[in-house]
mmCIF file of N, CA and C in Angstrom:
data_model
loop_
_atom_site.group_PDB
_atom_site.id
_atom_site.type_symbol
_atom_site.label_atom_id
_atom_site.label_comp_id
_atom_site.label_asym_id
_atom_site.label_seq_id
_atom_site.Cartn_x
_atom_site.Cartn_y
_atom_site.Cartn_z
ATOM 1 N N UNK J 1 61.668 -11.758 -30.819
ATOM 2 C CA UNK J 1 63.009 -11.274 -30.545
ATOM 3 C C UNK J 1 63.134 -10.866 -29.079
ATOM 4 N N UNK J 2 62.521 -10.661 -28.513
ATOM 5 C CA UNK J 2 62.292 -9.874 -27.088
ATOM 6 C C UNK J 2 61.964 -10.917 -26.355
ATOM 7 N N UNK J 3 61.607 -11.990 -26.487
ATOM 8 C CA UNK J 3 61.432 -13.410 -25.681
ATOM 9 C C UNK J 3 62.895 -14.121 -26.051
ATOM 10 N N UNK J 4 63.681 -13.826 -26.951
ATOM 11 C CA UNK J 4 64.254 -14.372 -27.016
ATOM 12 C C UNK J 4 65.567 -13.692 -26.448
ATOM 13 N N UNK J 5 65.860 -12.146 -26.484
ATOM 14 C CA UNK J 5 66.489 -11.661 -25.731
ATOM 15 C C UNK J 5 66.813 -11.983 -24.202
ATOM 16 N N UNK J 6 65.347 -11.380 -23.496
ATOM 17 C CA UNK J 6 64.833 -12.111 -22.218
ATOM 18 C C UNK J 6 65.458 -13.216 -21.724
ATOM 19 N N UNK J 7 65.274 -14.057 -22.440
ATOM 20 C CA UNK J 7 65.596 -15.432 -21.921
ATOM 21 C C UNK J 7 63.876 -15.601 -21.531
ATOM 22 N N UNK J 8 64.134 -16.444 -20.470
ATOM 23 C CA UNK J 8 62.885 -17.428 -19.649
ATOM 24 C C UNK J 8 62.104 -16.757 -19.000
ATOM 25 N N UNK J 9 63.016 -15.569 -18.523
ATOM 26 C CA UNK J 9 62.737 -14.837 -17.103
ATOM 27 C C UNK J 9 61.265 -14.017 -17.960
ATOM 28 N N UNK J 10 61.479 -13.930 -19.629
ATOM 29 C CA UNK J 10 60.763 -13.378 -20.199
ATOM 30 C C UNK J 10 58.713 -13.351 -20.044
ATOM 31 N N UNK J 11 58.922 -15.089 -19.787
ATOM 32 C CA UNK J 11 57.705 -15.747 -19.524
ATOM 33 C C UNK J 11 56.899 -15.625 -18.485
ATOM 34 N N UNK J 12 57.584 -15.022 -17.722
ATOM 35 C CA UNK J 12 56.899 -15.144 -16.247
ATOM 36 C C UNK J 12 55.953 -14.099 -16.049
ATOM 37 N N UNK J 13 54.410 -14.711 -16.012
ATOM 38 C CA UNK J 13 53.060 -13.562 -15.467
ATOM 39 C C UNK J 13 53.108 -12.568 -14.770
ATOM 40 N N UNK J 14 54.275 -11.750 -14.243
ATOM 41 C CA UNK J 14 54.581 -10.727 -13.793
ATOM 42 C C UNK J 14 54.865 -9.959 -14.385
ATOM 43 N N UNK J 15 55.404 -10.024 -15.595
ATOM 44 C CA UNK J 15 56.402 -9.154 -16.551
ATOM 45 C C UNK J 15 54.834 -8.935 -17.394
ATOM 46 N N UNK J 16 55.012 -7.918 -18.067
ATOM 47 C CA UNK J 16 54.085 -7.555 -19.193
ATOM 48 C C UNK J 16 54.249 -7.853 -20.435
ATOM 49 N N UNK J 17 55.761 -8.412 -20.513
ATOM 50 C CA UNK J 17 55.837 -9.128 -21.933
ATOM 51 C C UNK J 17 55.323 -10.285 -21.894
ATOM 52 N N UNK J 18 55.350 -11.196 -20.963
ATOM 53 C CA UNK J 18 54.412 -12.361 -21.057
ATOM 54 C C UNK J 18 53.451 -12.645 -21.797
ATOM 55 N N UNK J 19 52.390 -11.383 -21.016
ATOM 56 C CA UNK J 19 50.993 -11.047 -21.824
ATOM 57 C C UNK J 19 51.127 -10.678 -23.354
ATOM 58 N N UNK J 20 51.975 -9.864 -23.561
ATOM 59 C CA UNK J 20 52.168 -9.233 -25.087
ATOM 60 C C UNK J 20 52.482 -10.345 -25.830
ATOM 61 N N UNK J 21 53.176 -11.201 -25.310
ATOM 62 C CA UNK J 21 53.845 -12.069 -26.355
ATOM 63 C C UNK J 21 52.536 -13.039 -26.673
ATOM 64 N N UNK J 22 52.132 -13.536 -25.311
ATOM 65 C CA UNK J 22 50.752 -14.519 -25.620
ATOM 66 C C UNK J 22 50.039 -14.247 -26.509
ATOM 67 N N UNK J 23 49.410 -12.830 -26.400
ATOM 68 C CA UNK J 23 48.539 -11.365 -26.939
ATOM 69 C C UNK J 23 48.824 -12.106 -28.172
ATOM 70 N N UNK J 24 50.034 -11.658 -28.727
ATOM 71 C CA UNK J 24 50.758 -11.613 -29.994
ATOM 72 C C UNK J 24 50.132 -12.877 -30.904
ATOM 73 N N UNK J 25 51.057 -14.125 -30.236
ATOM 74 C CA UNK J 25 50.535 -15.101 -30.403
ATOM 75 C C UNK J 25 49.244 -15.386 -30.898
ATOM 76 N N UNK J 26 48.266 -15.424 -30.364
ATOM 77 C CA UNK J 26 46.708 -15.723 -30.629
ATOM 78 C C UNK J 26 46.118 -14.849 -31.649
ATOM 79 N N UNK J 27 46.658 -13.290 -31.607
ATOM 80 C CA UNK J 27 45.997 -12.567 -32.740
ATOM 81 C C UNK J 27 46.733 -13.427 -34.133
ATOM 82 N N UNK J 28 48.027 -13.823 -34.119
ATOM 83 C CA UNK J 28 48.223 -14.087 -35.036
ATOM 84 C C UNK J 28 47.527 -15.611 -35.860
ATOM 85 N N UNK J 29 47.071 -16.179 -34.748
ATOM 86 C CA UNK J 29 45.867 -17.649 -34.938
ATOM 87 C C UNK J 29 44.544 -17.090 -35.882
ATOM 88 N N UNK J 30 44.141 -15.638 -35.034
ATOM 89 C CA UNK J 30 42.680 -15.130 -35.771
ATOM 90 C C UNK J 30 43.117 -14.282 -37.192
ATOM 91 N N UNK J 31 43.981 -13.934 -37.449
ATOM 92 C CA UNK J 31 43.953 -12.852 -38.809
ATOM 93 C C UNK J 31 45.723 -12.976 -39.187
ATOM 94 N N UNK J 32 45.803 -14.223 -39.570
ATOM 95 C CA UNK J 32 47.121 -14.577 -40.229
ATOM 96 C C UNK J 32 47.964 -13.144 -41.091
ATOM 97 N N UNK J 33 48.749 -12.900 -40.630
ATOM 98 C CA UNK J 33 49.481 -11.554 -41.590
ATOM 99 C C UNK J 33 50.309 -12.011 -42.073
ATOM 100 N N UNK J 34 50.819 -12.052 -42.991
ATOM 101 C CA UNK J 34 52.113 -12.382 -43.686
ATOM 102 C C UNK J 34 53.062 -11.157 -43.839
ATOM 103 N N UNK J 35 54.435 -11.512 -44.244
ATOM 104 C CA UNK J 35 54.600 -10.410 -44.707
ATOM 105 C C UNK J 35 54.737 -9.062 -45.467
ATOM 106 N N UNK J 36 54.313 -9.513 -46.396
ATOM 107 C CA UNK J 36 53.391 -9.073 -47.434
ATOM 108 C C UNK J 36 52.334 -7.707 -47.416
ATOM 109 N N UNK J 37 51.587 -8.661 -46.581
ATOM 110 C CA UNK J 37 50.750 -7.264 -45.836
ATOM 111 C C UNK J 37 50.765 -6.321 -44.418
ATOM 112 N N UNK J 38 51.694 -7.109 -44.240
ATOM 113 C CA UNK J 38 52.398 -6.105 -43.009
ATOM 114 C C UNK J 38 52.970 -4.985 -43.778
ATOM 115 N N UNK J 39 54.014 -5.009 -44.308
ATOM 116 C CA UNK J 39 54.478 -3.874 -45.282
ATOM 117 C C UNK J 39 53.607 -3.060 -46.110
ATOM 118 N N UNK J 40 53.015 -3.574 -46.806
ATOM 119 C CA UNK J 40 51.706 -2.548 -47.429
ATOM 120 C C UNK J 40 50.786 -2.164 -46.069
ATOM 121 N N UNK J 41 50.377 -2.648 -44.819
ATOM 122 C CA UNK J 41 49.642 -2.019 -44.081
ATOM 123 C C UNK J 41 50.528 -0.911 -43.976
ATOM 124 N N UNK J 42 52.139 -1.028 -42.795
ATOM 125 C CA UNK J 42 53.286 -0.274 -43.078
ATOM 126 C C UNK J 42 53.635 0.974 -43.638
ATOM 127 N N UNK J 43 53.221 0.757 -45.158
ATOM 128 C CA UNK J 43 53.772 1.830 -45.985
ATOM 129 C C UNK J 43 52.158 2.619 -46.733
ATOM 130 N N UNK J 44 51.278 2.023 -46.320
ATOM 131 C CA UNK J 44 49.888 2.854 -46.534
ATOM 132 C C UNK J 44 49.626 3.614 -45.101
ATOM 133 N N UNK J 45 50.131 3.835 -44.219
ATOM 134 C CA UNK J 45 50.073 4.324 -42.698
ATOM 135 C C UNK J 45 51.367 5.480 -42.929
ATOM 136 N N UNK J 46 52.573 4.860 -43.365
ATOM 137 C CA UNK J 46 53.928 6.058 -43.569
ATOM 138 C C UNK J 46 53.347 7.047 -44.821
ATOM 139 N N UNK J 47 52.710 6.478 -45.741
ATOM 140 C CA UNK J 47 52.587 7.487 -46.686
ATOM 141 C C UNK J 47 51.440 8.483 -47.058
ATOM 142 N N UNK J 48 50.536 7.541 -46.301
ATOM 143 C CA UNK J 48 48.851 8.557 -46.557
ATOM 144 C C UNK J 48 48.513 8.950 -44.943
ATOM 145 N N UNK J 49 47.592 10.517 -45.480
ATOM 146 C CA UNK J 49 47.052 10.531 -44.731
ATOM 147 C C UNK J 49 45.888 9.706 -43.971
ATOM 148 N N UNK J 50 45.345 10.371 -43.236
ATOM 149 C CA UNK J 50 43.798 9.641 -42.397
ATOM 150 C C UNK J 50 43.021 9.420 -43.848
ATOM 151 N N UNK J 51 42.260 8.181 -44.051
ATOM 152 C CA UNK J 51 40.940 8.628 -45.364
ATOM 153 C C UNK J 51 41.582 8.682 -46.760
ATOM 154 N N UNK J 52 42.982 8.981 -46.973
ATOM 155 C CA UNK J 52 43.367 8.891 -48.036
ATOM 156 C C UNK J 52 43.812 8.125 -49.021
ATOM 157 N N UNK J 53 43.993 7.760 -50.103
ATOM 158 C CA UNK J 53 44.253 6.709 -51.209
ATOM 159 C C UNK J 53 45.118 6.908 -52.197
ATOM 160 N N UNK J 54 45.455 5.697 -52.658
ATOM 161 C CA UNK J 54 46.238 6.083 -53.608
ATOM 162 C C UNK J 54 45.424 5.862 -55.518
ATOM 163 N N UNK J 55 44.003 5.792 -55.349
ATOM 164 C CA UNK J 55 43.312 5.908 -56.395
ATOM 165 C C UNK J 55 42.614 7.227 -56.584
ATOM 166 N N UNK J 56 42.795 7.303 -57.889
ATOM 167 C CA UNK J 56 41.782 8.437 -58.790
ATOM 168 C C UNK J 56 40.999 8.860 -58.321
#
């Protein structure tokens, strides 16, 4: 969304979104997230503490 806001100007190795977006990119090559588990990562971070669970 933010590359796409940007426009072009977005791309350019000066800006720090460049990097982030690349960043972005490639992590998403090594450890595929869906959305699925974005939301349960998400809502196990909003609702528990540090160490905590939602089992017995």
């Amino acid at each position: 969304l933010a590359v796409r806001t940007c426009g072009g100007q977005a791309m350019l190795r000066s800006l720090p979104l460049e990097r982030l977006y690349r960043d972005s990119r490639c992590g998403a090559l090594m450890l595929p997230w869906t959305a699925e588990l974005c939301t349960d990562m998400l809502g196990k971070n909003l609702l528990y503490e540090a160490g905590e669970t939602d089992e017995a």
